[in-house]
XYZ file of C-alpha atoms in Angstrom:
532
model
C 6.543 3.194 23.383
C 5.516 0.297 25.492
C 2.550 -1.200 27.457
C 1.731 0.471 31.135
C 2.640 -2.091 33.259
C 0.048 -1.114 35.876
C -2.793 -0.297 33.965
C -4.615 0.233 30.614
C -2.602 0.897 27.351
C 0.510 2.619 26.028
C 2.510 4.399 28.953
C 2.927 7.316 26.880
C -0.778 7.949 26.433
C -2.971 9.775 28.816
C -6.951 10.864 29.629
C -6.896 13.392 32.070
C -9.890 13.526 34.499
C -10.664 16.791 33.941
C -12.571 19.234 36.936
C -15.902 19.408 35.584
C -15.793 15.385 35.419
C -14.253 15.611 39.025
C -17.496 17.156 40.085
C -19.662 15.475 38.469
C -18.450 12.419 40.012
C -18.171 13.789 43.505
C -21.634 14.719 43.019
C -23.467 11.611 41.648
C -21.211 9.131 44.037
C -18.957 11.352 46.638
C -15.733 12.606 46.937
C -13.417 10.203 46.822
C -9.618 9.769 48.428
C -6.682 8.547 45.949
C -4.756 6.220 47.393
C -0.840 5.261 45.824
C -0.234 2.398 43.687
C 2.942 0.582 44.428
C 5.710 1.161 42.729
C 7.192 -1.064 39.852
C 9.993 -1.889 41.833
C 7.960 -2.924 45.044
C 5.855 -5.100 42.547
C 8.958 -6.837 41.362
C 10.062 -7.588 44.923
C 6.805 -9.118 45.660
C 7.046 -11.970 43.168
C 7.653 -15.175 44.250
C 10.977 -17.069 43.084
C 10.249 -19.373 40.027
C 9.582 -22.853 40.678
C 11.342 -23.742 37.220
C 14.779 -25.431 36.923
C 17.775 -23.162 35.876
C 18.115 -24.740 32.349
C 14.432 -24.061 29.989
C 13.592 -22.141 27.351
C 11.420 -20.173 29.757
C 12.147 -16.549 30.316
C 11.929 -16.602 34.739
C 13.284 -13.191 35.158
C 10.865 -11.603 37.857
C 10.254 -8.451 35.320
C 9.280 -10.576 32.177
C 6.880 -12.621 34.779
C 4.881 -9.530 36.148
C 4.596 -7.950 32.682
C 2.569 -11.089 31.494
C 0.760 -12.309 34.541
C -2.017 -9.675 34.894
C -5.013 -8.643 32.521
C -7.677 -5.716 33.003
C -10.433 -7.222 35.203
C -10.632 -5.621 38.301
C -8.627 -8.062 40.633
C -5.730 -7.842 38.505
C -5.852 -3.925 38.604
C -6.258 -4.563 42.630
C -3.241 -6.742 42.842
C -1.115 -4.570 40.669
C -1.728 -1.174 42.088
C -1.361 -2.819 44.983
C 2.076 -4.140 44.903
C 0.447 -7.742 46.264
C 1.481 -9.778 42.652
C 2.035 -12.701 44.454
C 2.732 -15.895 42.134
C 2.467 -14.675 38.989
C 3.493 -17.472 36.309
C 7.056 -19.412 36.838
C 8.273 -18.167 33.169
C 7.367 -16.821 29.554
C 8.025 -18.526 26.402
C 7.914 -16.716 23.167
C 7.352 -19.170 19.893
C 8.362 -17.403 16.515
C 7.145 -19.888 14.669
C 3.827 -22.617 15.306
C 6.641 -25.494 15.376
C 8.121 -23.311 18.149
C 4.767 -23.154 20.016
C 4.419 -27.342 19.734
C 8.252 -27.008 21.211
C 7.170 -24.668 24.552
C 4.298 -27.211 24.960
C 6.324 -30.018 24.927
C 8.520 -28.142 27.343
C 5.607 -27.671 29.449
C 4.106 -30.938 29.087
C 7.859 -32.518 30.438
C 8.163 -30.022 33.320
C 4.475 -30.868 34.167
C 3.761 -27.191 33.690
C 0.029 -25.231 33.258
C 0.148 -22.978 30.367
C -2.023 -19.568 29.873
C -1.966 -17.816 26.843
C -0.949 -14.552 25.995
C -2.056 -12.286 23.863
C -2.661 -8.179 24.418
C -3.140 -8.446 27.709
C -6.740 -7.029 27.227
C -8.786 -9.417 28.786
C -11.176 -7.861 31.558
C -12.631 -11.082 32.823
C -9.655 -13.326 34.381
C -8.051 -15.061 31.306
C -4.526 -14.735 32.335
C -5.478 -15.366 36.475
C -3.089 -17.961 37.593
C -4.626 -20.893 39.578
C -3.576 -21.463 42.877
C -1.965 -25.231 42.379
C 1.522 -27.081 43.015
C 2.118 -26.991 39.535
C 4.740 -24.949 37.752
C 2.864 -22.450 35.371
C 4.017 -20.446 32.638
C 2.957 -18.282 29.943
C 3.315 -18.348 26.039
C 3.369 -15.011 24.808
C 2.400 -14.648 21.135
C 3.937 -11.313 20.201
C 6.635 -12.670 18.127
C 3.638 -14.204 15.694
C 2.469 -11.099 14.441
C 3.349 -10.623 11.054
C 1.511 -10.924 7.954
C 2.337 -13.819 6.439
C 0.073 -14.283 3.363
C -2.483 -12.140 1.330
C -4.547 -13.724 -1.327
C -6.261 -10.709 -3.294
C -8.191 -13.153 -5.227
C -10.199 -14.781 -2.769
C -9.509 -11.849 0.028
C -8.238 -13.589 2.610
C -5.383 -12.696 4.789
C -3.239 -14.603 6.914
C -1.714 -13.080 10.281
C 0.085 -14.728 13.418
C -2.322 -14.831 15.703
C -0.332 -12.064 18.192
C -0.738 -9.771 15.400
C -2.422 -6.434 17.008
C -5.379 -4.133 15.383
C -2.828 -1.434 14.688
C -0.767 -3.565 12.866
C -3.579 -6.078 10.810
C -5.018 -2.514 9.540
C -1.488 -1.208 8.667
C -0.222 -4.279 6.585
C -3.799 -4.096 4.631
C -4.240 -0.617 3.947
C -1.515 -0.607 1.341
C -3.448 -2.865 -0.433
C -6.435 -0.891 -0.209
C -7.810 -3.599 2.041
C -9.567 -3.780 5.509
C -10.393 -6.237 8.305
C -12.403 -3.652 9.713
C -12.522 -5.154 13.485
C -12.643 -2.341 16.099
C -13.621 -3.334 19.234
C -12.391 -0.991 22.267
C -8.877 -2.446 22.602
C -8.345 -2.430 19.087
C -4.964 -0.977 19.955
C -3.558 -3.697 21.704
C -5.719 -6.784 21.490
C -4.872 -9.246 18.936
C -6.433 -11.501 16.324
C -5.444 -14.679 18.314
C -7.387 -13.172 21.533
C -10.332 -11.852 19.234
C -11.019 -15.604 18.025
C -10.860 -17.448 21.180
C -12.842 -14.917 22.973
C -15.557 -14.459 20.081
C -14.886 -10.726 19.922
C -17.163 -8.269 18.329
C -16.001 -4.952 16.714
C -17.408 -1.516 17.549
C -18.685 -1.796 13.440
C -19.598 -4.914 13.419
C -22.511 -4.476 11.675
C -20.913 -3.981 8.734
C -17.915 -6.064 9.232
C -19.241 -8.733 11.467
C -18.129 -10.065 14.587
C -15.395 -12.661 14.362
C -16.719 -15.461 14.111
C -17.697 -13.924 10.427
C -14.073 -12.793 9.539
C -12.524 -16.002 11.063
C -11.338 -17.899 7.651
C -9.290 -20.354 9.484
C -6.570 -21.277 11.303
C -3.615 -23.258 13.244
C -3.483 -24.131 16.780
C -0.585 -25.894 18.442
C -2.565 -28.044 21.098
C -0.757 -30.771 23.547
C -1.392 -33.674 21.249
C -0.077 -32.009 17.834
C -1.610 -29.667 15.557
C -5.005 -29.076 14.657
C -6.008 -27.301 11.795
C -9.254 -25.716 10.441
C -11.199 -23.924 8.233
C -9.753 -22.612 5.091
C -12.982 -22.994 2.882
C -16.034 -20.507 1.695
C -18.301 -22.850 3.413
C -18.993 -26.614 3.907
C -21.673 -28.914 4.920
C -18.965 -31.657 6.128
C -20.198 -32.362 9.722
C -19.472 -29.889 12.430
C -17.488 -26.379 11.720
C -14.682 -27.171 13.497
C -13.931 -23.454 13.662
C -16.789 -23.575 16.352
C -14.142 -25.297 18.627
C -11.632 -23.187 18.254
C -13.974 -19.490 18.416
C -14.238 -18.941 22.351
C -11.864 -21.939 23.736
C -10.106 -19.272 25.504
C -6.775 -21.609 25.914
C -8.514 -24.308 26.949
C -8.056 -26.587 23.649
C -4.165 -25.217 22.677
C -2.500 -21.993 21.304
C -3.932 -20.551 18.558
C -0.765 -19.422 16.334
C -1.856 -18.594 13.089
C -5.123 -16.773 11.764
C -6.561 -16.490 8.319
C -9.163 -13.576 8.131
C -11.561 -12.796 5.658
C -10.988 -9.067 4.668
C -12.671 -6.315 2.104
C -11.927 -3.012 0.149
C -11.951 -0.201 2.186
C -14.870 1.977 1.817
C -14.808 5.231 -0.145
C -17.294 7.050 2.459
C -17.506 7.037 6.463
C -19.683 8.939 8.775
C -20.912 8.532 12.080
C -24.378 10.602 12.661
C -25.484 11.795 15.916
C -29.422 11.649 16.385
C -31.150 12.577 19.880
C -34.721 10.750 20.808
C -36.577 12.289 23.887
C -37.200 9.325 25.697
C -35.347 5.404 25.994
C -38.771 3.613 24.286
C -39.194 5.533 21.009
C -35.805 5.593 20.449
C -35.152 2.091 21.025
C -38.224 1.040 18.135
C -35.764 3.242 15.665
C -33.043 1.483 16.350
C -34.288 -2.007 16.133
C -36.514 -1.112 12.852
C -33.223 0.261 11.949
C -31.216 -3.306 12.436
C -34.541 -5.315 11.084
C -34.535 -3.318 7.447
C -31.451 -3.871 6.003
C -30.021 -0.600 6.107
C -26.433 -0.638 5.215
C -25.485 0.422 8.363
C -21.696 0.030 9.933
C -22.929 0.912 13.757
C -25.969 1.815 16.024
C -24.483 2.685 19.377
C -27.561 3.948 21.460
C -27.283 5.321 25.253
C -29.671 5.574 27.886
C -30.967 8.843 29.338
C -28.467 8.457 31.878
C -25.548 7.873 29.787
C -25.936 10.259 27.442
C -26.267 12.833 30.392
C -22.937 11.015 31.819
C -21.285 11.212 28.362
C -21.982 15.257 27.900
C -21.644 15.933 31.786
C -17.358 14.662 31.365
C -16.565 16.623 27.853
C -14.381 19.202 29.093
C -13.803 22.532 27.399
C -16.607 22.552 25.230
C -19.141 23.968 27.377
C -20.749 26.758 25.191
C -20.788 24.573 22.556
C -22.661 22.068 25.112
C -25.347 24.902 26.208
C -26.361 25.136 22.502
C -26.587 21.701 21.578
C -28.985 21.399 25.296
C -30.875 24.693 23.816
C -31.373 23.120 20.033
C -32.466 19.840 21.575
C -35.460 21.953 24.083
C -36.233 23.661 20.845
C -36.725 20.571 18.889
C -38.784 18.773 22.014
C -35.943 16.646 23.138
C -35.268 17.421 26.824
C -34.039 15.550 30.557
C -34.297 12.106 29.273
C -32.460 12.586 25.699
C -30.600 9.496 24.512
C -28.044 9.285 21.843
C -27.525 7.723 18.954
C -24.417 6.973 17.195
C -25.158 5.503 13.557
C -22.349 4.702 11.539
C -22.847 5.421 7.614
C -20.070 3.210 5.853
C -19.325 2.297 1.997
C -19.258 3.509 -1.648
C -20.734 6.977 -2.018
C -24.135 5.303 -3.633
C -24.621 3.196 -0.604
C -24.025 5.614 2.013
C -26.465 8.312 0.258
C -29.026 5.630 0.352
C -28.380 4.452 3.838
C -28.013 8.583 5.281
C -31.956 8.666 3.598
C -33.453 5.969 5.394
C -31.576 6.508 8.916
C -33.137 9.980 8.437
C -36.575 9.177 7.544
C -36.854 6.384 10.414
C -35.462 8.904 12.631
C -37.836 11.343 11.731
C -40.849 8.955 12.161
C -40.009 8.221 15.763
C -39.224 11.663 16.656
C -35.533 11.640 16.869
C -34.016 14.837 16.088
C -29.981 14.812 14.399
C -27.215 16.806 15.810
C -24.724 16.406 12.776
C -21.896 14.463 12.770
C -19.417 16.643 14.433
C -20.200 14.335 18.060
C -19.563 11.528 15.781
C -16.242 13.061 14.660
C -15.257 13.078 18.566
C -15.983 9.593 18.718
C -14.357 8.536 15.933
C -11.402 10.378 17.012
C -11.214 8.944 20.570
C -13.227 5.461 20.877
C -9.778 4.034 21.121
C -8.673 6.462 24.281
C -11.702 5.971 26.160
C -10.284 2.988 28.219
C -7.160 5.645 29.038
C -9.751 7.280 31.635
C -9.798 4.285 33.671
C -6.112 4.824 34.720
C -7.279 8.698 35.640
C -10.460 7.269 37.811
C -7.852 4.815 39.970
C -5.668 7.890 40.488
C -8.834 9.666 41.630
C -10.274 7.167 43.618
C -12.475 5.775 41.646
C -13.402 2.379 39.887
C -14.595 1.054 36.724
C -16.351 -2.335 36.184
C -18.304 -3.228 33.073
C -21.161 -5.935 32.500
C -22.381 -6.997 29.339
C -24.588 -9.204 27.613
C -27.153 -9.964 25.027
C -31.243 -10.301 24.980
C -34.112 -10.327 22.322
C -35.423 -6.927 21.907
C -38.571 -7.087 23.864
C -36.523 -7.721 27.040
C -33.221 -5.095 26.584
C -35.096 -3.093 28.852
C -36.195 -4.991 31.667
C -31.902 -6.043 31.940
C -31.234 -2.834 31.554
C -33.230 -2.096 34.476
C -32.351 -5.336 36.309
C -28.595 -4.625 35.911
C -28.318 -1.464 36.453
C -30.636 -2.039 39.597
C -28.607 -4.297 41.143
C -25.322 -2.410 40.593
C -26.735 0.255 42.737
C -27.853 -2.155 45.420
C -25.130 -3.812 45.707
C -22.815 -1.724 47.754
C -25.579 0.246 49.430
C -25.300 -2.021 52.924
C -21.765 -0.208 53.212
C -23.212 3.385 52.303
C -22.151 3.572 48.747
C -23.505 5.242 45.992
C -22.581 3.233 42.297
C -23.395 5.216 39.052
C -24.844 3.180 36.480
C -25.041 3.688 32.982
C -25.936 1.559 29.597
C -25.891 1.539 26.121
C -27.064 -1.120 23.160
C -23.190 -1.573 21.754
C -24.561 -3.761 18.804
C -27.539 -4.379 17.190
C -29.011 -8.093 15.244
C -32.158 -8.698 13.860
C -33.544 -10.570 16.539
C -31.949 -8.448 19.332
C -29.074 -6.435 21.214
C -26.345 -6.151 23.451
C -26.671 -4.484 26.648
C -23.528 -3.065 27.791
C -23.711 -1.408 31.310
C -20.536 0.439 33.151
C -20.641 0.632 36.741
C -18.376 3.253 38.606
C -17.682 3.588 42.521
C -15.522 4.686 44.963
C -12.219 2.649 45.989
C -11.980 1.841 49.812
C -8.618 2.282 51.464
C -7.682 -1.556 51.848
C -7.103 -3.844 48.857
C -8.736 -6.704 50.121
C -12.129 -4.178 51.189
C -11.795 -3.093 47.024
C -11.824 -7.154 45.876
C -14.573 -8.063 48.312
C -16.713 -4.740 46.774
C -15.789 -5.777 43.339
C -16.880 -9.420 44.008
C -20.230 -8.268 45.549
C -20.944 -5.904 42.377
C -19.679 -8.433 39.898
C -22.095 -11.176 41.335
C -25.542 -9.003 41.740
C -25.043 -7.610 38.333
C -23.748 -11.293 36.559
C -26.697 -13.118 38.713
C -29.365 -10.283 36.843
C -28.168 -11.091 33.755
C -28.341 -14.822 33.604
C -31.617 -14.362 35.562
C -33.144 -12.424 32.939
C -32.202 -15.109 30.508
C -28.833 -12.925 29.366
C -25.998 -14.680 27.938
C -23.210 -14.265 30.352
C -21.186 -12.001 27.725
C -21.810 -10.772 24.389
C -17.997 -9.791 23.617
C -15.559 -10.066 26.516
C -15.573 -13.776 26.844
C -15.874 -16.217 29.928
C -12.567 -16.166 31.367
C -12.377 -17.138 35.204
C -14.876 -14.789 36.231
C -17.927 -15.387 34.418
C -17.112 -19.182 34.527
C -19.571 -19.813 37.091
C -22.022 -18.560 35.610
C -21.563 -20.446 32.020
C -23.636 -23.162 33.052
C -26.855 -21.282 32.965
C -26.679 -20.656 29.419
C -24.820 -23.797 28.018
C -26.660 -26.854 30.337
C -25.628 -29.756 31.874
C -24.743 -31.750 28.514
C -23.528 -28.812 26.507
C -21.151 -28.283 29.992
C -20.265 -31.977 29.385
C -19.470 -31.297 26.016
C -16.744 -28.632 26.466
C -15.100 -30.956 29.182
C -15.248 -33.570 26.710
C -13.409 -31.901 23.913
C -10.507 -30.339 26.109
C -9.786 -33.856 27.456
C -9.510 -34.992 23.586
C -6.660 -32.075 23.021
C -5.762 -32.051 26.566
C -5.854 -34.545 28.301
C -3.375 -33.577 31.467
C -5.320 -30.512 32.176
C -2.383 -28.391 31.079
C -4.469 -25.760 28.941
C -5.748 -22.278 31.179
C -7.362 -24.258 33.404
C -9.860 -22.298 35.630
C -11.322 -21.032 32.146
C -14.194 -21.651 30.864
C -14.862 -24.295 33.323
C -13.609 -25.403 36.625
């Protein structure tokens, strides 16, 4: 079973777009035309001869290239499906060891040589994009530094190679009766290594906690030697120097080695589904929900319009559909229902006591529950989700996401402003772009808004970049001008890069220069990252 080589996930697995999503997409933004993706072969004859010599420990066959040169942001979907690859980098490496990591940067560093990371090839915002320079550039590919290589049931802690994927950090644990518990959407394929320098957050991270809570510590190979941190409960020694390594994104070294703080598995797992009649009351249950202290694992909570988009593609379950829309009118919850998805984890005690007071804070602002059997479905599929992107290309259809993170009092105005300017932004051309948001996680002092986007594919590659660009830049621009960080969970990469500045200022821009020239200082690290 490998990796589809031209889109998302395993090239065994499948999401069919089924016909009542068909027309409910032709409906909300036209019919669209599919168009064919190259071939594999016509790929490989597009990329350009290696500019490495004959004799390196670089892998410069054209095949091993291609299958590490492109992520899952939209231009690298464009360029694949296009058969336009270009350059894609000069040759892979693949370290089974951290010594053999400091040996392909040495390598690098002689052949005066760019290196980008690679991890699951997950990254939606540009992290693998090579720059356009005379340099020779080449990969490191971590999948040979995935095993566990150290469990310490005392102090829970477990110790992985950073290429180590979801799958496979959840298998070695559950043996033990142990779990990481971090699930964010490309669970199957991302790894721990891309989680860290990315600042990931799970889908249950409210439980669990977003990375930069299960990050122990770790090893990275960086141009000058290795640096190491963490590996303590806590200190008050200066700076965390974990903080340099969580979101570098490649730009400091090659994170090989990842120590992550783990937890028994829970005995009990639900995930409730609760309907509120309009966005406003719902969202005060929600955030009372994330300021008491319920032991919640996960408050996923949709708009009006993606709840309607969420029912409107379940195929096949129609009656059952028509009585869930007939309970709801019953109960006072009709056009303008949005869903929650609360996740009840832990020991039977805990989730009794957390079921009682999602219900009674529910009840006070008028939400109404729907069981757990649409929580079931989730469960069941949250990983397969990203396989209907594949299905949308083949229909004619695109997918671009934009998320970020806001106090409370102000998730709806960026709802509102994103959203907005999604819609606007292709309108000059005649097309119609279907919005939709939900809060993917939940703090005490706010919330991430998480907003999917969905048009039409023109017939030309270079029309589909230039619409992507203009929808990527009206909805990033309403983000940082609403005071939103950039992203919440997807990272920087190369195409949220210019907008970094907004958040981080002048001097803390300065400062991330600063400590990439200490590690770095030829510029050899994913440059384009981060910062220009």
């Amino acid at each position: 079973m490998g990796k589809r080589w031209n889109g998302w996930g395993r090239d065994t697995e499948d999401q069919p777009l089924g016909e009542r999503a068909r027309r409910f997409l032709g409906e909300g933004i036209g019919e669209a035309t599919p168009w064919p993706s190259a071939t594999r072969q016509a790929a490989l004859q597009a990329v350009v001869a290696s500019r490495l010599p004959a004799s390196t420990r670089f892998d410069t066959s054209a095949a091993v290239r291609l299958d590490h040169a492109f992520g899952q942001s939209m231009p690298d979907w464009i360029a694949v499906r296009s058969g336009r690859v270009g350059r894609c980098a000069d040759g892979v490496a693949f370290p089974s060891s951290h010594d053999d990591a400091l040996a392909a940067l040495d390598e690098a560093k002689r052949l005066g040589a760019i290196v980008i990371p690679y991890g699951g090839g997950t990254s939606v915002v540009g992290h693998l994009r090579v720059p356009e320079v005379d340099r020779p550039v080449v990969n490191v590919s971590l999948e040979k530094l995935a095993a566990l290589q150290g469990l310490d049931h005392t102090n829970l802690t477990a110790r992985f190679g950073a290429g180590a994927p979801g799958p496979a950090i959840e298998a070695a644990l559950a043996p033990h009766g142990l779990v990481l518990g971090h699930y964010p959407q490309s669970f199957e394929l991302s790894t721990a290594g891309g989680w860290v320098v990315t600042r990931s957050s799970g889908q249950q991270s409210l439980r669990y906690g977003r990375i930069e809570q299960l990050f122990h510590g770790g090893r990275l190979a960086t141009p000058r030697g290795t640096l190491a941190v963490g590996g303590l409960p806590a200190s008050s020694a200066g700076p965390d120097l974990r903080e340099a390594v969580l979101g570098s994104e490649g730009r400091l070294g090659l994170l090989t080695e990842v120590t992550l703080r783990v937890r028994p598995r829970a005995a009990h797992e639900r995930f409730h589904a609760i309907f509120f009649p309009q966005w406003d009351v719902g969202l005060d249950a929600v955030r009372e929900l994330a300021q008491s202290g319920v032991a919640l694992s996960m408050l996923r909570y949709s708009s009006a319009v993606e709840t309607e988009t969420q029912l409107g593609l379940v195929e096949g379950h129609e009656r059952a559909m028509a009585w869930l829309a007939r309970y709801l009118r019953w109960r006072g919850v009709g056009e303008g229902a949005c869903l929650l998805l609360a996740g009840v984890t832990g020991s039977e005690r805990e989730a009794r006591f957390a079921h009682t007071a999602l219900s009674d804070i529910a009840r006070r602002h008028r939400g109404v529950p729907a069981g757990t059997s649409i929580g079931r479905s989730w469960a069941k599929n949250r990983f397969r989700a990203p396989y209907l992107r594949n299905a949308l290309w083949d229909a004619g259809y695109a997918v671009e996401t934009v998320e970020t993170c806001v106090p409370w009092g102000e998730a709806g105005a960026m709802l509102a402003a994103i959203e907005g300017a999604g819609r606007a932004a292709l309108a000059a051309e005649g097309e119609r772009v279907h919005a939709f948001t939900h809060l993917s996680h939940v703090y005490r002092q706010g919330c991430s808004v998480y907003t999917t986007l969905l048009y039409r594919l023109a017939a030309d590659p270079d029309a589909n970049l230039e619409r992507w660009r203009r929808l990527k830049a009206a909805a990033s621009l309403a983000v940082v001008g609403g005071g939103g960080t950039i992203s919440h969970q997807h990272g920087v990469g190369a195409d949220h890069a210019p907008y970094l500045a907004a958040e981080k200022g002048e001097l803390g821009m300065a400062l991330l220069r600063a400590m990439a020239r200490e590690l770095d200082p030829t510029g050899m690290m994913n440059p384009g990252k981060l910062f220009a």
